[in-house]
Amino acid sequence: MYLSRFLSIHALWVTVSSVMQHYPLVWGHYDVCKTQIYTEEGKVWDYMACQPESTDMTKYLKVKLDPPDITCGDPPESFCAMGNPYMCNNECDASTPELAHPPELMFDFEGRHPSTFWQSATWKEYPKPLQVNITLSWSKTIELTDNIVITFESGRPDQMILEKSLDYGRTWQPYQYYATDCLDAFHMDPKSVKDLSQHTVLEIICTEEYSTGYTTNSKIIHFEIKDRFAFFAGPRLRNMASLYGQLDTTKKLRDFFTVTDLRIRLLRPAIGEIFVDELHLARYFYAISDIKVRGRCKCNLHATVCVYDNSKLTCECEHNTTGPDCGKCKKNYQGRPWSPGSYLPIPKGTANTCIPSISSIGNPPKFNRIWPNISSLEVSNPKQVAPKLALSTVSSVQVANHKRANVCDNELLHCQNGGTCHNNVRCLCPAAYTGILCEKLRCEEAGGCSSDSGQGPTPKGSVALLLPLFLTSLLLGTASSPGF
């Protein structure tokens, strides 16, 4: 019996050792990625999780208006100044470049005077509502990093909704409501972002702050991204590590700042008074001179570069990942489930690189007479290995208490520091880490971590530290392979 057990352990060790020589140090900290950040000293490079640099995303969008013929100038028409309804000598004519106001002027460089702007047709079909949808699409998932800023050339609208989509415009959800009277327009009490907190940061609010009608110095509407970041990173965003930690472990928070499309719903133009002046409808219209959307391509922390080619944004994926968002492992690199990179542990993060499939690195030695006995092995320290595994089929791998609620999920709450989620009930952690999501260093529980305590990447060549994770992935990966 003891001889059989010894031979089983020896065979497993030989197999794991032959496989591990093909596996680089893949779940340690990022060692090639750096991010440009802004400090009081200016721009500096910070070695952290892989992500593209934040940039002006309006350079890459496509704009769509609904109704499509809402832009003024076809046919030509005159419109009045907001401040003076009797000054109606302004003209919009789509056939004359100097008098045309097409949608692309919402995103152009403001280089000539007066400002260039898009303008809608006037409200000449009263009492039919003058409503416009402006949809901004990227055909790519992006992460917002700064305030969305909309500058109106006309008065700011009395009623407006900013919406977002995470599925390329198939479904929409509100980001924020804007109105001169929130209770009347949307049956919501007015609020500002300053009324929120860490616990209510995802609340959808209606604000009256940006709907004061027409005044010379009040043309801008904000959707405050940075003010929401400040709940976690501090008033001047100096503690970005705290924000990154929250984004890493809270999917709803991360998704809140993630979009594929934005939609500006203009529901009622600036009136400037209680009642609509039916005799001077040419003074009511929408005009937008600038829209700013700053963000970065979402690459799941697996890329530092996002390229724009053939009118399409694509991440240049690292870590053996692929796809427009680096959202899956490359062929022959599916040795463990794909996982996004992680900001944790701060400051270097965890790459969560896809590793080679066992089939792609050759067949390890077969031990047909010994391998079946592996499922009966007992280990003196059960915390160092996965729960007992039955090797007949993958579907038979069960954790003893199968009634427990989900603890981990590679999409919702993914395991950190190279841990893998097993049956949604526990994270299988590398030997140097512990905790529900492998978020803690074991040496911290033992009373402190020295410089060589294992903090950071697992030391190269330390097979003993890597063995628990590899035993688990190896057993799961080969359980259903006939003849192995």
XYZ file of C-alpha atoms in Angstrom:
484
model
C 0.000 0.000 0.000
C 2.734 2.480 0.995
C 4.807 1.468 -2.023
C 1.822 2.087 -4.310
C 1.243 5.482 -2.727
C 4.907 6.394 -3.055
C 4.941 5.379 -6.696
C 1.782 7.425 -7.303
C 3.331 10.532 -5.762
C 6.576 9.971 -7.669
C 4.724 9.570 -10.963
C 2.728 12.724 -10.345
C 5.892 14.654 -9.447
C 7.623 13.530 -12.647
C 4.594 14.522 -14.706
C 4.228 17.934 -13.073
C 7.966 18.619 -13.324
C 8.005 17.793 -17.036
C 5.048 20.096 -17.643
C 6.204 22.971 -15.456
C 9.381 23.563 -17.411
C 7.162 24.921 -20.210
C 5.320 27.365 -17.957
C 6.877 30.795 -17.385
C 6.245 32.870 -14.293
C 2.818 33.931 -15.433
C 0.762 34.858 -12.423
C 3.262 37.230 -10.807
C 3.313 41.010 -10.981
C 3.370 42.962 -14.223
C 6.945 43.418 -15.377
C 6.570 45.056 -18.810
C 3.545 47.328 -18.527
C 3.616 50.923 -17.480
C 1.013 53.660 -17.331
C 1.550 57.381 -17.749
C 0.069 59.221 -14.796
C -0.140 62.874 -13.815
C 1.427 64.093 -10.589
C 2.361 67.477 -9.147
C 5.739 66.980 -10.809
C 4.090 66.403 -14.187
C 3.763 63.232 -16.279
C 5.564 60.163 -14.933
C 5.595 56.484 -15.833
C 4.141 54.207 -13.206
C 4.643 50.463 -13.483
C 1.241 49.008 -12.775
C -1.408 46.951 -14.484
C -1.426 47.034 -18.299
C -3.877 49.568 -19.662
C -3.820 52.012 -22.587
C -3.244 55.681 -21.908
C -6.305 57.859 -21.409
C -7.080 59.954 -24.494
C -9.736 62.003 -26.288
C -12.207 59.347 -27.412
C -14.242 61.679 -29.656
C -11.586 61.140 -32.358
C -12.796 57.568 -32.786
C -16.571 57.750 -32.474
C -19.422 57.634 -34.971
C -22.384 59.945 -34.425
C -26.001 59.242 -35.310
C -28.970 61.603 -35.022
C -32.592 60.602 -34.599
C -34.645 61.850 -36.366
C -31.994 61.844 -39.115
C -33.318 65.025 -40.761
C -33.294 67.098 -37.570
C -30.194 69.130 -38.519
C -31.075 72.613 -39.711
C -30.440 73.917 -43.240
C -32.368 71.579 -45.503
C -34.408 73.509 -46.456
C -32.656 76.735 -45.376
C -34.298 78.547 -42.490
C -33.829 81.592 -40.295
C -33.599 81.443 -36.538
C -33.762 84.025 -33.762
C -31.356 84.793 -30.964
C -32.351 83.367 -27.590
C -31.881 86.657 -25.798
C -33.802 88.700 -28.366
C -36.736 87.004 -30.169
C -36.917 89.887 -32.650
C -33.336 89.402 -33.883
C -34.041 86.726 -36.501
C -31.449 87.457 -39.163
C -29.415 84.306 -38.495
C -29.586 81.700 -41.257
C -28.854 77.989 -41.486
C -28.227 76.619 -44.986
C -26.797 73.124 -45.470
C -25.733 73.932 -49.059
C -23.444 76.789 -47.976
C -20.394 75.764 -45.901
C -20.280 79.043 -43.993
C -23.941 78.688 -42.988
C -24.086 74.905 -42.466
C -24.134 73.276 -39.026
C -23.599 69.494 -39.566
C -23.144 67.006 -36.677
C -19.351 66.681 -37.099
C -18.980 70.269 -35.850
C -19.735 68.939 -32.352
C -16.286 67.318 -32.338
C -14.065 69.540 -34.494
C -11.145 71.657 -33.380
C -12.474 75.054 -32.361
C -10.158 77.052 -34.573
C -12.317 79.734 -36.111
C -14.450 82.517 -34.698
C -17.301 82.393 -33.986
C -17.440 78.820 -32.617
C -18.419 76.027 -34.951
C -21.466 74.081 -33.844
C -24.170 71.612 -34.802
C -27.691 72.997 -34.777
C -31.120 71.432 -34.951
C -34.117 72.691 -36.868
C -36.219 75.206 -34.956
C -39.423 74.430 -33.064
C -41.828 75.329 -35.846
C -44.141 72.352 -35.421
C -45.367 73.286 -31.950
C -47.019 71.759 -29.931
C -45.179 68.653 -31.218
C -42.169 68.147 -28.915
C -38.776 69.112 -30.292
C -36.826 66.023 -29.293
C -33.479 64.727 -30.566
C -31.365 61.650 -29.811
C -27.607 61.992 -30.386
C -25.892 58.592 -30.242
C -22.104 58.287 -29.924
C -20.763 54.833 -30.811
C -17.263 53.368 -30.643
C -17.842 49.725 -31.675
C -15.518 49.018 -28.771
C -15.799 48.876 -25.021
C -14.205 51.931 -23.425
C -13.607 53.037 -19.847
C -14.332 56.656 -18.951
C -11.540 58.459 -17.101
C -12.728 62.080 -16.996
C -15.913 64.149 -16.961
C -18.191 64.080 -20.008
C -18.566 67.735 -21.005
C -21.214 69.051 -23.433
C -20.999 72.696 -24.483
C -24.146 74.253 -25.887
C -24.107 77.201 -28.260
C -27.803 77.706 -27.591
C -29.296 77.707 -24.130
C -28.868 74.504 -22.149
C -31.948 72.300 -22.548
C -34.744 72.421 -20.015
C -34.917 68.618 -20.042
C -32.225 66.117 -21.036
C -31.140 62.549 -20.248
C -27.631 61.148 -20.666
C -27.754 57.378 -21.267
C -25.180 54.615 -21.706
C -25.074 51.202 -23.333
C -22.807 48.268 -22.566
C -24.000 46.105 -25.465
C -23.470 48.310 -28.529
C -26.833 50.048 -28.350
C -29.108 47.038 -27.901
C -30.147 48.157 -24.427
C -29.815 51.496 -22.648
C -29.717 52.669 -19.059
C -29.746 56.224 -17.682
C -26.543 57.863 -16.511
C -28.040 61.137 -15.321
C -31.155 63.298 -15.678
C -31.022 67.062 -16.231
C -33.951 69.470 -15.813
C -34.934 72.918 -14.683
C -37.531 71.171 -12.497
C -36.620 67.531 -11.732
C -39.811 66.789 -9.845
C -42.009 68.016 -12.657
C -39.978 66.535 -15.512
C -38.899 63.135 -14.116
C -40.692 62.778 -10.731
C -37.317 62.835 -8.984
C -35.984 65.016 -6.205
C -33.075 67.165 -7.397
C -29.589 66.155 -6.271
C -25.985 66.872 -7.108
C -23.009 64.508 -7.056
C -21.882 66.213 -3.849
C -24.932 64.646 -2.171
C -23.629 61.140 -2.904
C -21.144 58.959 -0.989
C -19.103 55.809 -1.479
C -22.201 53.755 -0.719
C -24.472 55.669 -3.130
C -21.948 56.462 -5.866
C -23.898 54.355 -8.379
C -27.182 56.165 -7.740
C -28.789 57.696 -10.826
C -29.695 61.289 -9.993
C -31.558 64.214 -11.516
C -29.730 67.511 -11.262
C -30.950 71.060 -11.792
C -27.419 72.416 -11.637
C -26.925 72.544 -15.421
C -30.369 73.540 -16.657
C -30.588 77.228 -15.940
C -31.560 78.273 -19.464
C -29.562 80.746 -21.508
C -26.870 82.956 -20.015
C -23.630 84.006 -21.650
C -21.320 82.110 -19.268
C -23.527 79.092 -18.611
C -23.402 76.830 -21.612
C -21.774 73.692 -20.203
C -23.259 70.435 -18.920
C -21.114 67.938 -16.992
C -21.405 64.282 -16.150
C -19.034 64.165 -13.193
C -16.693 61.165 -13.437
C -13.874 62.638 -11.342
C -16.159 63.607 -8.483
C -17.232 59.975 -8.247
C -13.597 58.805 -8.391
C -12.886 61.198 -5.513
C -15.079 59.195 -3.135
C -12.380 56.501 -3.255
C -9.211 58.364 -4.288
C -9.635 61.543 -2.246
C -10.499 65.122 -3.276
C -7.448 65.581 -5.530
C -7.347 61.931 -6.688
C -4.052 61.340 -4.923
C -4.933 57.895 -3.588
C -5.516 56.118 -6.893
C -4.501 52.805 -5.313
C -7.706 52.870 -3.281
C -9.773 53.538 -6.401
C -8.018 50.781 -8.355
C -8.664 48.346 -5.528
C -12.371 49.150 -5.568
C -12.593 48.906 -9.373
C -10.785 45.587 -9.273
C -13.056 43.843 -6.810
C -16.441 45.479 -7.471
C -17.809 44.652 -10.908
C -20.782 47.012 -10.663
C -18.472 49.936 -9.939
C -16.184 49.022 -12.839
C -19.128 48.653 -15.195
C -20.520 52.021 -14.118
C -17.603 53.756 -15.833
C -17.616 51.381 -18.836
C -19.569 52.020 -22.052
C -19.786 51.009 -25.689
C -22.169 53.849 -26.602
C -23.482 57.090 -25.138
C -26.800 58.706 -25.975
C -27.782 62.330 -25.365
C -31.569 62.635 -25.300
C -32.615 66.252 -25.779
C -36.241 66.373 -24.636
C -37.068 70.062 -24.343
C -35.044 73.072 -25.545
C -34.205 76.067 -23.397
C -37.337 78.161 -22.952
C -36.011 80.789 -20.584
C -39.490 81.438 -19.234
C -42.554 79.588 -17.958
C -44.511 79.380 -21.209
C -43.521 78.730 -24.805
C -43.836 81.814 -26.975
C -45.893 80.405 -29.861
C -45.385 83.558 -31.906
C -41.599 83.238 -31.947
C -40.921 79.507 -32.324
C -37.775 80.184 -34.365
C -35.964 81.075 -31.131
C -36.240 77.498 -29.799
C -33.651 74.971 -31.006
C -30.611 72.987 -29.865
C -27.040 73.895 -30.760
C -23.923 72.046 -29.497
C -20.445 73.408 -30.148
C -18.362 70.740 -28.366
C -18.558 67.322 -26.720
C -15.641 65.957 -24.710
C -15.379 62.272 -23.826
C -12.072 61.167 -22.361
C -11.295 57.524 -21.663
C -9.319 54.473 -22.684
C -9.957 51.232 -24.512
C -11.023 48.473 -22.197
C -8.424 45.721 -22.594
C -9.049 43.872 -19.310
C -5.591 44.941 -18.079
C -3.941 42.840 -20.783
C -2.671 45.611 -23.107
C -0.972 49.000 -23.005
C -1.727 49.900 -26.627
C -5.043 50.325 -28.449
C -4.756 50.895 -32.201
C -7.219 52.577 -34.554
C -7.204 50.853 -37.924
C -9.878 50.644 -40.619
C -12.177 52.805 -38.465
C -11.944 50.311 -35.625
C -10.314 50.317 -32.187
C -8.540 47.130 -31.116
C -6.361 46.265 -28.132
C -2.848 44.957 -28.848
C -3.156 42.092 -26.404
C -0.372 40.761 -24.190
C -0.274 37.781 -21.831
C -1.345 35.270 -24.521
C -4.812 36.806 -24.727
C -6.800 37.775 -27.807
C -10.042 39.427 -28.903
C -11.026 43.114 -29.261
C -10.980 43.491 -25.444
C -8.333 40.779 -24.788
C -11.269 38.845 -23.405
C -10.138 35.278 -24.051
C -7.045 33.109 -24.191
C -5.273 32.410 -27.458
C -5.532 28.989 -29.026
C -3.182 26.542 -27.300
C -3.014 28.863 -24.259
C -6.029 27.590 -22.383
C -4.233 25.773 -19.594
C -6.487 27.542 -17.112
C -9.609 29.713 -17.451
C -9.130 33.215 -18.825
C -9.173 35.961 -16.224
C -8.767 39.738 -16.495
C -5.615 41.239 -15.106
C -5.747 42.651 -11.612
C -4.662 45.918 -10.004
C -4.035 43.928 -6.824
C -1.815 43.646 -4.961
C -0.987 47.346 -5.133
C 1.183 48.682 -6.660
C 2.254 46.074 -9.215
C -0.940 44.126 -9.811
C -1.224 40.588 -11.156
C -1.006 39.781 -14.852
C -3.116 36.580 -14.861
C -1.448 35.463 -18.079
C -3.002 32.659 -20.104
C -0.805 29.581 -19.873
C -0.167 26.870 -22.497
C -2.600 24.023 -22.756
C -1.105 20.700 -21.753
C -1.892 19.296 -25.189
C 0.140 22.084 -26.827
C 3.399 21.230 -25.060
C 3.503 17.530 -25.772
C 2.179 14.563 -23.852
C 3.760 13.981 -20.446
C 4.729 10.387 -19.626
C 1.776 8.049 -19.222
C 1.410 6.016 -16.055
C -1.646 3.937 -16.819
C -1.229 1.656 -13.832
C -0.428 4.332 -11.311
C -2.511 7.373 -12.239
C -5.921 6.024 -11.077
C -4.585 5.793 -7.528
C -3.953 9.538 -7.350
C -7.539 10.263 -6.404
C -7.042 8.314 -3.198
C -3.978 10.288 -2.031
C -4.183 11.824 1.432
C -2.177 14.942 2.206
C -0.941 15.845 5.668
C -1.811 19.538 5.244
C -5.163 19.758 3.452
C -4.912 23.556 3.166
C -2.154 23.218 0.573
C -4.171 21.381 -2.022
C -7.592 21.428 -3.571
C -10.455 19.396 -2.121
C -10.465 15.681 -2.954
C -11.050 15.116 -6.649
C -12.765 12.259 -8.410
C -11.032 11.753 -11.754
C -13.710 9.890 -13.673
C -15.197 12.974 -15.334
C -14.861 16.698 -14.887
C -18.533 16.981 -13.986
C -17.967 14.698 -11.012
C -15.520 17.107 -9.399
C -17.482 18.439 -6.442
C -16.761 20.340 -3.281
C -18.089 18.616 -0.193
C -20.544 21.353 0.689
C -22.214 21.955 -2.669
C -25.019 23.990 -1.115
C -22.768 26.963 -0.395
C -23.442 30.191 -2.268
C -21.082 31.316 -4.991
C -17.878 32.749 -3.570
C -15.979 33.434 -6.766
C -16.637 33.904 -10.425
C -14.117 34.757 -13.100
C -16.347 37.627 -14.264
C -18.077 38.843 -11.126
C -15.503 38.330 -8.364
C -12.426 36.825 -9.898
C -9.678 35.326 -7.760
C -6.614 37.499 -7.282
C -2.870 36.893 -7.560
C -3.138 33.979 -9.951
C -5.792 32.098 -8.011
C -8.348 30.084 -9.954
C -12.048 29.781 -9.202
C -13.109 26.195 -8.492
C -16.795 25.337 -8.875
C -17.742 28.888 -7.787
C -17.218 27.960 -4.138
C -13.538 28.663 -3.464
C -10.414 30.195 -4.917
C -7.448 27.880 -5.349
C -4.582 30.153 -4.341
C -0.856 29.967 -5.121
C 1.082 28.908 -2.031
C 2.215 32.448 -1.179
C -1.367 33.788 -0.953
C -4.483 33.134 1.091
C -7.893 34.686 1.748
C -11.302 34.264 0.140
C -10.067 35.805 -3.140
C -6.331 35.054 -2.633
C -5.962 38.719 -1.752
C -3.637 38.294 1.279
C -0.035 37.203 1.609
C 0.376 34.182 3.866
C 3.387 35.781 5.520
C 1.133 38.594 6.808
C -0.879 36.069 8.817
C 2.361 34.666 10.224
C 3.307 38.023 11.700
C 4.790 40.081 8.917
C 6.460 39.918 5.532
C 10.171 40.421 5.116
C 11.721 41.510 1.834
C 12.241 37.897 0.849
C 9.014 36.571 2.302
C 7.394 35.858 -0.998
C 5.728 39.214 -1.524
C 5.597 39.892 -5.210
C 6.143 37.277 -7.928
C 6.632 33.692 -6.929
C 10.399 33.015 -7.071
C 11.511 31.309 -10.237
C 12.401 27.725 -9.773
C 10.383 27.343 -6.625
C 8.446 24.320 -7.736
C 7.160 23.606 -4.252
C 5.294 26.900 -4.104
C 3.640 26.309 -7.454
C 2.766 22.667 -6.947
C -0.709 23.074 -5.326
C -2.048 25.206 -8.156
C -0.524 23.000 -10.826
C -1.786 19.804 -9.224
C -5.304 21.195 -9.303
C -5.165 22.530 -12.863
C -3.418 19.388 -14.058
C -5.968 17.074 -12.466
C -8.913 19.089 -13.754
C -7.400 19.469 -17.209
C -6.715 15.762 -17.639
C -9.648 14.260 -15.810
C -11.675 13.687 -18.944
C -8.754 12.833 -21.257
C -8.993 9.127 -22.178
C -5.860 7.087 -21.686
C -3.998 9.684 -19.609
